[in-house]
Short mmCIF file of C-alpha atoms in Angstrom, two decimals:
data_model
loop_
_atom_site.label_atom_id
_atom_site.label_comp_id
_atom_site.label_asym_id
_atom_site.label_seq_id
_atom_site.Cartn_x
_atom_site.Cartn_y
_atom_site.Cartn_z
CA UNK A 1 188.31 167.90 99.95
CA UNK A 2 189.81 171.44 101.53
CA UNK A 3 191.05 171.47 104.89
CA UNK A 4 188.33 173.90 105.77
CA UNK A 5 185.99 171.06 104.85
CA UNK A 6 184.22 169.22 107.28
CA UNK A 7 184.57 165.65 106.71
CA UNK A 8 180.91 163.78 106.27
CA UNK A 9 179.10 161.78 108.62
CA UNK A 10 179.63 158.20 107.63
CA UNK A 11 176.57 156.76 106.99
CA UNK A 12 175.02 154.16 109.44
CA UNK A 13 172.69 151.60 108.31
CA UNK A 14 170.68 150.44 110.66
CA UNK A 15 170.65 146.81 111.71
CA UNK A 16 168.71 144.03 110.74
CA UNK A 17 167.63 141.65 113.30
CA UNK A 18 166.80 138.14 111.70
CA UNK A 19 163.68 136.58 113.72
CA UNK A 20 164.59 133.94 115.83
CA UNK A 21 164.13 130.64 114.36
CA UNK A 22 162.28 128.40 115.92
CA UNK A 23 163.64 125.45 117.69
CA UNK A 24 162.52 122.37 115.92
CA UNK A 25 160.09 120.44 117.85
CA UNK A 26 161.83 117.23 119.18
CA UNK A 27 159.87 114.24 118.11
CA UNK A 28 161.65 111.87 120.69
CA UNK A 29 161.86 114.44 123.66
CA UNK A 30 163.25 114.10 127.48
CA UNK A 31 159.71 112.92 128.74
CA UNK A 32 159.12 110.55 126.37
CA UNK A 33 162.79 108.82 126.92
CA UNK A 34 161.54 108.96 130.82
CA UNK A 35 158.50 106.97 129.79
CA UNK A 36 160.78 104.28 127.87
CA UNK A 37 161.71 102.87 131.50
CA UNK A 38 159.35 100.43 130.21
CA UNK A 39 162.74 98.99 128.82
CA UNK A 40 163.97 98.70 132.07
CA UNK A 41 160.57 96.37 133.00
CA UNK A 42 161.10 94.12 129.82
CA UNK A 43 164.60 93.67 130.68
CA UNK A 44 163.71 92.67 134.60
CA UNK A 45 160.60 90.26 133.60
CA UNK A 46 163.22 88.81 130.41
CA UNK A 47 165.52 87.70 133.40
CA UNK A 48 162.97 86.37 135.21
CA UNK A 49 161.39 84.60 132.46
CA UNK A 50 164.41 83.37 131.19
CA UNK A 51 165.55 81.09 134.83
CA UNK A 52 161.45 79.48 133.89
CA UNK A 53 162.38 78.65 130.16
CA UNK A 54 163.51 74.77 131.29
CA UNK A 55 163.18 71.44 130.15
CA UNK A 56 159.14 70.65 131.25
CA UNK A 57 158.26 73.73 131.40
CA UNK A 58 154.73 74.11 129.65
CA UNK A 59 154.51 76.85 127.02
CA UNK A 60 151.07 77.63 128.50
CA UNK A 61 151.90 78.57 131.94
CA UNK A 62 155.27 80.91 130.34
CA UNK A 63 152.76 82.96 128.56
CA UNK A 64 150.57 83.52 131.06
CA UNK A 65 153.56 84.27 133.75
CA UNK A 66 154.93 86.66 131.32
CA UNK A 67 152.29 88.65 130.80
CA UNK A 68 151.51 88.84 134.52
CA UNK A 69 154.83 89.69 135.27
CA UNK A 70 154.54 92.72 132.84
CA UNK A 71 151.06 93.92 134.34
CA UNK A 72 152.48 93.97 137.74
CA UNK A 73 155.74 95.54 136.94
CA UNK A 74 153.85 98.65 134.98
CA UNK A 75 151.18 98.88 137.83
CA UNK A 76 153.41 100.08 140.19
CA UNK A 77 155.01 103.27 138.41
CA UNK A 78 153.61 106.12 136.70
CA UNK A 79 150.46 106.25 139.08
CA UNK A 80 150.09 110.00 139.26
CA UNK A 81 146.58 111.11 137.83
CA UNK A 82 147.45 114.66 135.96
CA UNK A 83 143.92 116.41 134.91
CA UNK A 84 142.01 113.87 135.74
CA UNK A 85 143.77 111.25 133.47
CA UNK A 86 145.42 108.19 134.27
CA UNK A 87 148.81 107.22 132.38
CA UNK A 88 147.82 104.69 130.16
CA UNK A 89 150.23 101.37 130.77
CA UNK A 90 151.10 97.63 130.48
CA UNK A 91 151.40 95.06 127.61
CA UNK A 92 152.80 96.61 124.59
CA UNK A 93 153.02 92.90 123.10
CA UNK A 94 151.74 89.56 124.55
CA UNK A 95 154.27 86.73 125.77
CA UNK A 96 154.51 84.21 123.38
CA UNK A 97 156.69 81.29 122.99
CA UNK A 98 157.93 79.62 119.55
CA UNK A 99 159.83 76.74 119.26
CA UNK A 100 162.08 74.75 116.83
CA UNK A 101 160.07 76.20 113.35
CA UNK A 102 157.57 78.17 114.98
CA UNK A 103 158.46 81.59 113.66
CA UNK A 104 156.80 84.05 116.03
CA UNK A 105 153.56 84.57 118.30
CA UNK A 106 152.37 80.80 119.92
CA UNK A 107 150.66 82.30 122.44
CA UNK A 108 148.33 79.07 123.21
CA UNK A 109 145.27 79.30 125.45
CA UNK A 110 143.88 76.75 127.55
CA UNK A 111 141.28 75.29 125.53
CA UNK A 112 143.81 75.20 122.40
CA UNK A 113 144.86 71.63 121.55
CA UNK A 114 148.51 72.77 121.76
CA UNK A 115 148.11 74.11 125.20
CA UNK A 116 150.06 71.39 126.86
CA UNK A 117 153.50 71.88 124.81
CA UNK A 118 156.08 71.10 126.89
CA UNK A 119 160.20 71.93 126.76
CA UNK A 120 162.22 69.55 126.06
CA UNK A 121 166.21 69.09 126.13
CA UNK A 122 167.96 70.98 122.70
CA UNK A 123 164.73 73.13 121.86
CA UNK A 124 165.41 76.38 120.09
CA UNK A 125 163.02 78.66 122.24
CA UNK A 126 162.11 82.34 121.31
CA UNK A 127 160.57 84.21 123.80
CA UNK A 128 159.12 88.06 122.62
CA UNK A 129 156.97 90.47 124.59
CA UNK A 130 157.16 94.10 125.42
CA UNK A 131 155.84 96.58 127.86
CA UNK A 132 154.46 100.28 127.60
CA UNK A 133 153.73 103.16 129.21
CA UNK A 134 152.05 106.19 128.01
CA UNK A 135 152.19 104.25 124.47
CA UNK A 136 155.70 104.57 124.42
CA UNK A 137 156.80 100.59 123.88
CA UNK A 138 159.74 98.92 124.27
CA UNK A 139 159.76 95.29 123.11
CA UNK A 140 162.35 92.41 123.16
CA UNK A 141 163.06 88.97 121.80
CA UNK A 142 165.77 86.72 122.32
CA UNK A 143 166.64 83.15 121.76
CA UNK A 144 167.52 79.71 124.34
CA UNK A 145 168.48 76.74 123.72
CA UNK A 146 166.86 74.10 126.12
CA UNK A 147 169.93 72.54 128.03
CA UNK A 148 172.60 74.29 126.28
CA UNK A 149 176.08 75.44 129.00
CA UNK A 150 179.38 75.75 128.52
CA UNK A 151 180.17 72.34 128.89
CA UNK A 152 177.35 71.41 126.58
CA UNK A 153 177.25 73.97 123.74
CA UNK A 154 175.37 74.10 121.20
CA UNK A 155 176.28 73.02 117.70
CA UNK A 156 174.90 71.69 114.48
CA UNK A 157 172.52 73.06 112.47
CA UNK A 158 170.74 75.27 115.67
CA UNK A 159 174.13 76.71 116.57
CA UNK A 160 174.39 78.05 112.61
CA UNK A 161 170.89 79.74 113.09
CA UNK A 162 171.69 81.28 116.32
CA UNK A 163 174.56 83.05 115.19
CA UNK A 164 173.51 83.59 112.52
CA UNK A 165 170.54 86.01 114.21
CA UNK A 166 172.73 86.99 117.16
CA UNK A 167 175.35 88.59 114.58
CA UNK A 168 172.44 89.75 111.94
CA UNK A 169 171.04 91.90 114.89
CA UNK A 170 174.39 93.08 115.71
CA UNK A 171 174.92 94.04 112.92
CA UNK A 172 170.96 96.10 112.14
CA UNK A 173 171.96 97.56 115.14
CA UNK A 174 174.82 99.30 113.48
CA UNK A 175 173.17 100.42 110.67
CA UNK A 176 169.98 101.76 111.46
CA UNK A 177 171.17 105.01 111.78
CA UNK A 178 170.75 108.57 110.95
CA UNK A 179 170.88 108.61 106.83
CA UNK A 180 171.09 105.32 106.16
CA UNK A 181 168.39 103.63 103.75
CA UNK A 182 166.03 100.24 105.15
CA UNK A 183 167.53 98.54 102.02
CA UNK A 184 170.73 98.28 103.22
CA UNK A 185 169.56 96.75 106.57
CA UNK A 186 168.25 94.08 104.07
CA UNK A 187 170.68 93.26 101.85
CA UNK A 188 173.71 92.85 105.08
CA UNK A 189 171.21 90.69 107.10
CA UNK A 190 170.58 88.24 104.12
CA UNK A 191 174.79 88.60 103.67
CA UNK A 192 175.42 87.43 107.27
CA UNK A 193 172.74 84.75 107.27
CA UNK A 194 174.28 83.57 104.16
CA UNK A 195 177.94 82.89 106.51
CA UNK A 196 175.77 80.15 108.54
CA UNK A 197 173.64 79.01 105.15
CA UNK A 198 170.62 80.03 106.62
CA UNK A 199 168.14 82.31 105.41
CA UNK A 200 165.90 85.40 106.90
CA UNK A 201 162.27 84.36 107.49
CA UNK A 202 160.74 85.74 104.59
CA UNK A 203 158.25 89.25 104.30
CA UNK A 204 158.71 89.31 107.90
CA UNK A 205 158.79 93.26 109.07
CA UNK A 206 160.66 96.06 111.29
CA UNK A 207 158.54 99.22 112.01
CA UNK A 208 159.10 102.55 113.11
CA UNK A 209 157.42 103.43 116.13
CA UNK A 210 155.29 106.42 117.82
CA UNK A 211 153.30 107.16 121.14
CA UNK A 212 151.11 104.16 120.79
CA UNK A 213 151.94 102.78 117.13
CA UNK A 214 154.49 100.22 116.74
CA UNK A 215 154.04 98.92 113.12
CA UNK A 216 154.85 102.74 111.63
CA UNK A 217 154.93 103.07 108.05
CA UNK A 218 158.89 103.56 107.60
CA UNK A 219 160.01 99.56 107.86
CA UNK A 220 161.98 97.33 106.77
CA UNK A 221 161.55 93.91 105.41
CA UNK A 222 163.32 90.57 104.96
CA UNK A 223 164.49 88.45 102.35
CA UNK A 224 161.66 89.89 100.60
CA UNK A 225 159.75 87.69 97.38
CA UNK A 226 159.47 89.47 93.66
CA UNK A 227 156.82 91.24 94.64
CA UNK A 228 157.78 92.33 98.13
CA UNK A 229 161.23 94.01 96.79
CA UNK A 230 158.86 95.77 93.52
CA UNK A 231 156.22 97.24 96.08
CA UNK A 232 157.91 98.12 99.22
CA UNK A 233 158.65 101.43 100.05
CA UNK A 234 162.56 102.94 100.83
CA UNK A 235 162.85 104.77 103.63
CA UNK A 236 165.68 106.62 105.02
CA UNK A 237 166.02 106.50 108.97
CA UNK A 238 165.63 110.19 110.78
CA UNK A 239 166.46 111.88 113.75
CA UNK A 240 164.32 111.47 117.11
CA UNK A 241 163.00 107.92 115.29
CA UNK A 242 162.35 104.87 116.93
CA UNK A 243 162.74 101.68 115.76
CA UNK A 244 161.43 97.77 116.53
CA UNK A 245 164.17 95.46 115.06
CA UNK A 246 162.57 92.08 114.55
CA UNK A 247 165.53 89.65 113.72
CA UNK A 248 164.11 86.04 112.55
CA UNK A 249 166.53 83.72 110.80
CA UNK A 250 165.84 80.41 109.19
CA UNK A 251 168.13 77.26 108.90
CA UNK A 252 166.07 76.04 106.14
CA UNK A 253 166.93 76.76 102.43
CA UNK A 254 164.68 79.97 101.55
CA UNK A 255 163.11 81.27 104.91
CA UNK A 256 160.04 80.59 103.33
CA UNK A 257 157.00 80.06 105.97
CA UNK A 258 153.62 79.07 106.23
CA UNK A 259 150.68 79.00 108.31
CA UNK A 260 149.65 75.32 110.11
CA UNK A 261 147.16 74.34 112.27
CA UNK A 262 147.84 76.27 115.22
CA UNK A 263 144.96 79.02 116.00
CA UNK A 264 146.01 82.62 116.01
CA UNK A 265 145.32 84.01 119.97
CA UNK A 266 147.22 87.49 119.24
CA UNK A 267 145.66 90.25 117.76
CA UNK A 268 145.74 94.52 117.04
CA UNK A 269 143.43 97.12 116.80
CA UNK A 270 143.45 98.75 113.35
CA UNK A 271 143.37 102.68 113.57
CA UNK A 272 142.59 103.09 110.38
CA UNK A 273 139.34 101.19 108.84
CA UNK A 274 135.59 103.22 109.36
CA UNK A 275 133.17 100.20 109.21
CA UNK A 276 130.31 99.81 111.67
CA UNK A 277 130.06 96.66 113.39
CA UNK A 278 126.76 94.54 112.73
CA UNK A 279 126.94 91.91 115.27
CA UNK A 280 125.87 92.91 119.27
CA UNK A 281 128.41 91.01 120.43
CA UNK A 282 131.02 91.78 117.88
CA UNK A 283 130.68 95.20 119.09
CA UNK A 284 130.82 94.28 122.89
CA UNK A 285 134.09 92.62 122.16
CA UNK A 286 135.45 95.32 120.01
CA UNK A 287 134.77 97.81 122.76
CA UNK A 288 136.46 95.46 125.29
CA UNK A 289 139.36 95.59 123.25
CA UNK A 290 139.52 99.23 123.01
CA UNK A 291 139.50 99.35 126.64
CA UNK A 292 141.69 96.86 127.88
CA UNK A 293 144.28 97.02 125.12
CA UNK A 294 144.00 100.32 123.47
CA UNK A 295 146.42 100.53 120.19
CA UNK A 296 148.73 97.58 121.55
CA UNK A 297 148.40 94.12 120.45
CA UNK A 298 146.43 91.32 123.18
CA UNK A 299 145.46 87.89 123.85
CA UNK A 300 142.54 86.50 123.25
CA UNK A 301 143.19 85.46 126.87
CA UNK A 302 142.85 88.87 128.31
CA UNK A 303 139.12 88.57 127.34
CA UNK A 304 136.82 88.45 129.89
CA UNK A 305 135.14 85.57 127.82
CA UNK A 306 137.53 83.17 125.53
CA UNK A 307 134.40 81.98 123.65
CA UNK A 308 132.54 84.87 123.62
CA UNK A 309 135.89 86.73 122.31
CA UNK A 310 136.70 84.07 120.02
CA UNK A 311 133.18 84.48 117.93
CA UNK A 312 133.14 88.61 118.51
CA UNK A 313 136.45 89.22 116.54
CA UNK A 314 135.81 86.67 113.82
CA UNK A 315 133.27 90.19 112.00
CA UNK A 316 136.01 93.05 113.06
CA UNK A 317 139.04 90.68 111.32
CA UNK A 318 136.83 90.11 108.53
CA UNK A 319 136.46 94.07 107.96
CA UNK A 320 139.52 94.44 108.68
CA UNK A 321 139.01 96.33 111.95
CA UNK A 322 141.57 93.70 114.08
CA UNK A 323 144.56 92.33 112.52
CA UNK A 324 145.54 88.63 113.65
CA UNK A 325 149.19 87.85 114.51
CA UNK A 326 149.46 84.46 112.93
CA UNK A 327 151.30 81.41 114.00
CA UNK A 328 153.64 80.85 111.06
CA UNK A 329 156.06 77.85 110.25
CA UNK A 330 158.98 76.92 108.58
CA UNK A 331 159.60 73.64 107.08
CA UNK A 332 159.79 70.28 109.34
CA UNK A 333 163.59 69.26 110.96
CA UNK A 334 164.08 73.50 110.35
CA UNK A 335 164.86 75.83 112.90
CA UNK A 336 164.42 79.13 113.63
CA UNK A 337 165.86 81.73 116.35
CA UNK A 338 165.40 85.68 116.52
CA UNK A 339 166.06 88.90 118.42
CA UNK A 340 164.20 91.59 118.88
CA UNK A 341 165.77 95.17 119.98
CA UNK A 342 164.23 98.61 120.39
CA UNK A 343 166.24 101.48 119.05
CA UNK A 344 165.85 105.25 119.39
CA UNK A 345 167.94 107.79 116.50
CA UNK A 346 168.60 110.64 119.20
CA UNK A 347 170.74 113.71 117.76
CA UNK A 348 173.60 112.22 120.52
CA UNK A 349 173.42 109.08 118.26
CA UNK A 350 171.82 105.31 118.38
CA UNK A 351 170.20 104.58 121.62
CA UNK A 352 169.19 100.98 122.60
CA UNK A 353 165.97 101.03 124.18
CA UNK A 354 166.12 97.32 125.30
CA UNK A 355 169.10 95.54 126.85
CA UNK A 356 171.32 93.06 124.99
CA UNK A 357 169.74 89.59 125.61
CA UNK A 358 169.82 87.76 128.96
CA UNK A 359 170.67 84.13 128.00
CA UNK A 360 172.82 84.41 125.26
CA UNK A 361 176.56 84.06 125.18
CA UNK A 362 179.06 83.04 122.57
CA UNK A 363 180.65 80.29 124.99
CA UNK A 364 177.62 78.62 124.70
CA UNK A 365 177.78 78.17 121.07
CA UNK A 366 179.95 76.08 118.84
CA UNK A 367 179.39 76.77 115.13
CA UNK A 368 182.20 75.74 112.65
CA UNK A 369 181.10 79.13 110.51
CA UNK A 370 182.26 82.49 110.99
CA UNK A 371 181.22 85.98 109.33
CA UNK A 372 184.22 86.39 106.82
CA UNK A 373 182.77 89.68 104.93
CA UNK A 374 185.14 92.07 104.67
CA UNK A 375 182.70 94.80 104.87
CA UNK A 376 180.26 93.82 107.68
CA UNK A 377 182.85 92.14 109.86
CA UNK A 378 184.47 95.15 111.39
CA UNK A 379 180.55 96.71 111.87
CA UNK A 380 180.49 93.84 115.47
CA UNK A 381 183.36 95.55 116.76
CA UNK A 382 182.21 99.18 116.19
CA UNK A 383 180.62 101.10 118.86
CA UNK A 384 176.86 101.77 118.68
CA UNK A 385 177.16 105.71 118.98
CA UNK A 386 180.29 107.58 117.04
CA UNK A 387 182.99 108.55 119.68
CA UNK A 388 183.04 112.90 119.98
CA UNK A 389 185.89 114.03 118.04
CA UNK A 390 188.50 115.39 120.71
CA UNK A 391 188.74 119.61 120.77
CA UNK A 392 192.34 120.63 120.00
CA UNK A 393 194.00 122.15 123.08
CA UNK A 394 194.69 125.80 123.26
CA UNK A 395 198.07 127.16 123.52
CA UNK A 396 198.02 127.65 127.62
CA UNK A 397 197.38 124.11 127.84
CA UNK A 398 200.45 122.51 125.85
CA UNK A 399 202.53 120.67 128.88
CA UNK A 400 206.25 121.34 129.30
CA UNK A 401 206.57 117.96 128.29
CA UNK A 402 204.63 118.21 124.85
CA UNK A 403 206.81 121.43 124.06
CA UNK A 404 209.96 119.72 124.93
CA UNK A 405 208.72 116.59 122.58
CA UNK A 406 208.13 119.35 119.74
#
């Protein structure tokens, strides 16, 4: 190019603006971690409950405070009326009371021939029940020995079973996290068990949870049979999930468990059968049940009529309309104890949803065993959420004393 030349205009090319991306919709957002104070209800009416669970006390009249400790807690909070609706609230799951091999859900009523179960001295007790509001759940479980204190542990065969739950749960805890697989929730539950020579309560299940569902499709199972491990589905734990963590441990050889003679009172709307009642009263009952308990599990109790509610489900279970909670057992002289904990996966990391239990402490338990595996061992020491890595200091903020150390 001459001198006399003028030099070209560089060209410009315009600039591309990329569209903004949307902001992924939060599937556990602000609001509905507002509406989980239901965990701070379970946790008050736990404590409560907890002071009644003494030697005499009938199973009966536990229930039945429970769940009126619940309905009176969630009646007075979230009373607002927006558009003309009223924030749907209360039981999320009925109190019920198992003891010694009773795996989950006694929840007698009156006219039951078990109704007058009393405590007695050296009973392992689990106690389960949750609370909702706006369908967002948060349910608990946790186990007490009757007369167990520090100057009294408990040992033998219930001590094994106890810790052997209390550490199983501490250790779910830990790995129900972002990424990991149900599986391996599985296989280190059955491991720790295994340190006490007890067993997980067989096929029993963990859901995820939604507004109003708490037996989602993503779960997890234990010390599953043949079959259980070749059909169940693997899941891998997400962000903004929730989780119900339903720890049941056995102290009998294989977990194994089977229904007795005790008649199922808890039941659940299904939300997904299309069948058309036949029965007048069958659909009375079923529209009862819509009303008073929505998508949560209930008592028969809650009925307006026991008998009446008694004969009205017997068509919608049949069609599979209403699911029944049964009363399971493990084998005589066995026991069972289990926790139950409510998780949320928020980006921030793990977030308990319901409180560590009330009753239990490790000074009130004397087992000879201890959790020896090298792998889940250090997971009871490691904290629930992973600590923010520290940012490195700029250069204005190096101390005289660090440069002098350099």
């Amino acid at each position: 190019m001459s001198d006399t030349e003028a030099p070209k205009a560089e060209e410009v090319k315009p600039e591309v603006t990329k569209p903004a991306e949307k902001e992924k919709p939060r599937l556990v957002t602000e609001t509905d971690l507002t509406k989980y104070k239901a965990r701070d209800i379970v946790n008050d009416v736990m404590k409560k409950l907890v002071e009644l669970v003494v030697e005499g006390a009938k199973v009966l009249d536990l229930c039945i405070k429970g769940d009126e400790l619940i309905e009176q807690a969630t009646a007075g909070v979230y009373n607002k009326v927006i558009k003309g609706v009223k924030t749907g609230k209360g039981i999320a799951f009925p109190t019920s009371i198992s003891v010694n091999n009773a795996v989950a859900h006694f929840s007698p009523l009156a006219s039951d021939p078990l109704s007058s179960q009393a405590l007695a001295k050296d009973d392992v007790v689990k106690v389960q029940f949750g609370a909702h509001i706006d369908g967002f759940a948060a349910i608990s479980a946790e186990t007490i020995i009757i007369g167990a204190s520090e100057a009294n542990p408990v040992t033998g065969r219930r001590a094994d079973v106890l810790q052997a739950a209390w550490h199983a749960a501490q250790v779910a805890m830990r790995l129900v996290k972002v990424g990991n697989k149900n599986w391996a929730v599985t296989e280190a539950i059955t491991k720790v068990s295994a340190a006490w020579d007890c067993k997980p309560v067989e096929g029993q299940l963990s859901c995820q949870q939604t507004q109003n569902v708490i037996d989602g499709k993503k779960r997890i199972i234990l010390n599953p049979d043949a079959g259980q491990k070749t059909g169940f589905e693997t899941a891998i734990f997400a962000e903004d999930e929730v989780y119900g963590i339903d720890i049941l441990v056995s102290s009998g050889e294989d977990g194994k468990a089977r229904i007795e003679d005790s008649r199922t009172t808890i039941y659940q709307k299904e939300g997904t059968v299309n069948y058309q009642l036949k029965m007048k009263n069958s659909r009375a009952i079923f529209s009862e049940v819509q009303k008073k308990a929505g998508a949560f599990p209930f008592n028969v109790r809650a009925l307006e009529d026991e008998k009446r509610g008694r004969l009205g489900l017997q068509e919608a279970v049949q069609h599979g309309l209403i699911k029944p909670y049964e009363v399971i057992y493990t084998p005589a002289n066995t026991f069972v104890a289990g926790f139950h904990f409510t998780i949320a996966l928020l980006p921030a990391g793990p977030l308990l949803l319901t409180h560590p239990p009330v009753w239990y402490k490790p000074e009130l338990v004397k087992a000879e065993k201890t959790l020896e595996d090298e792998e889940l061992k250090p997971l009871l020491t490691k904290a629930l959420r992973d600590p923010k890595p520290k940012k490195p200091k700029k250069a204005a903020e190096v101390t005289v004393e660090e440069t002098a150390e350099a």
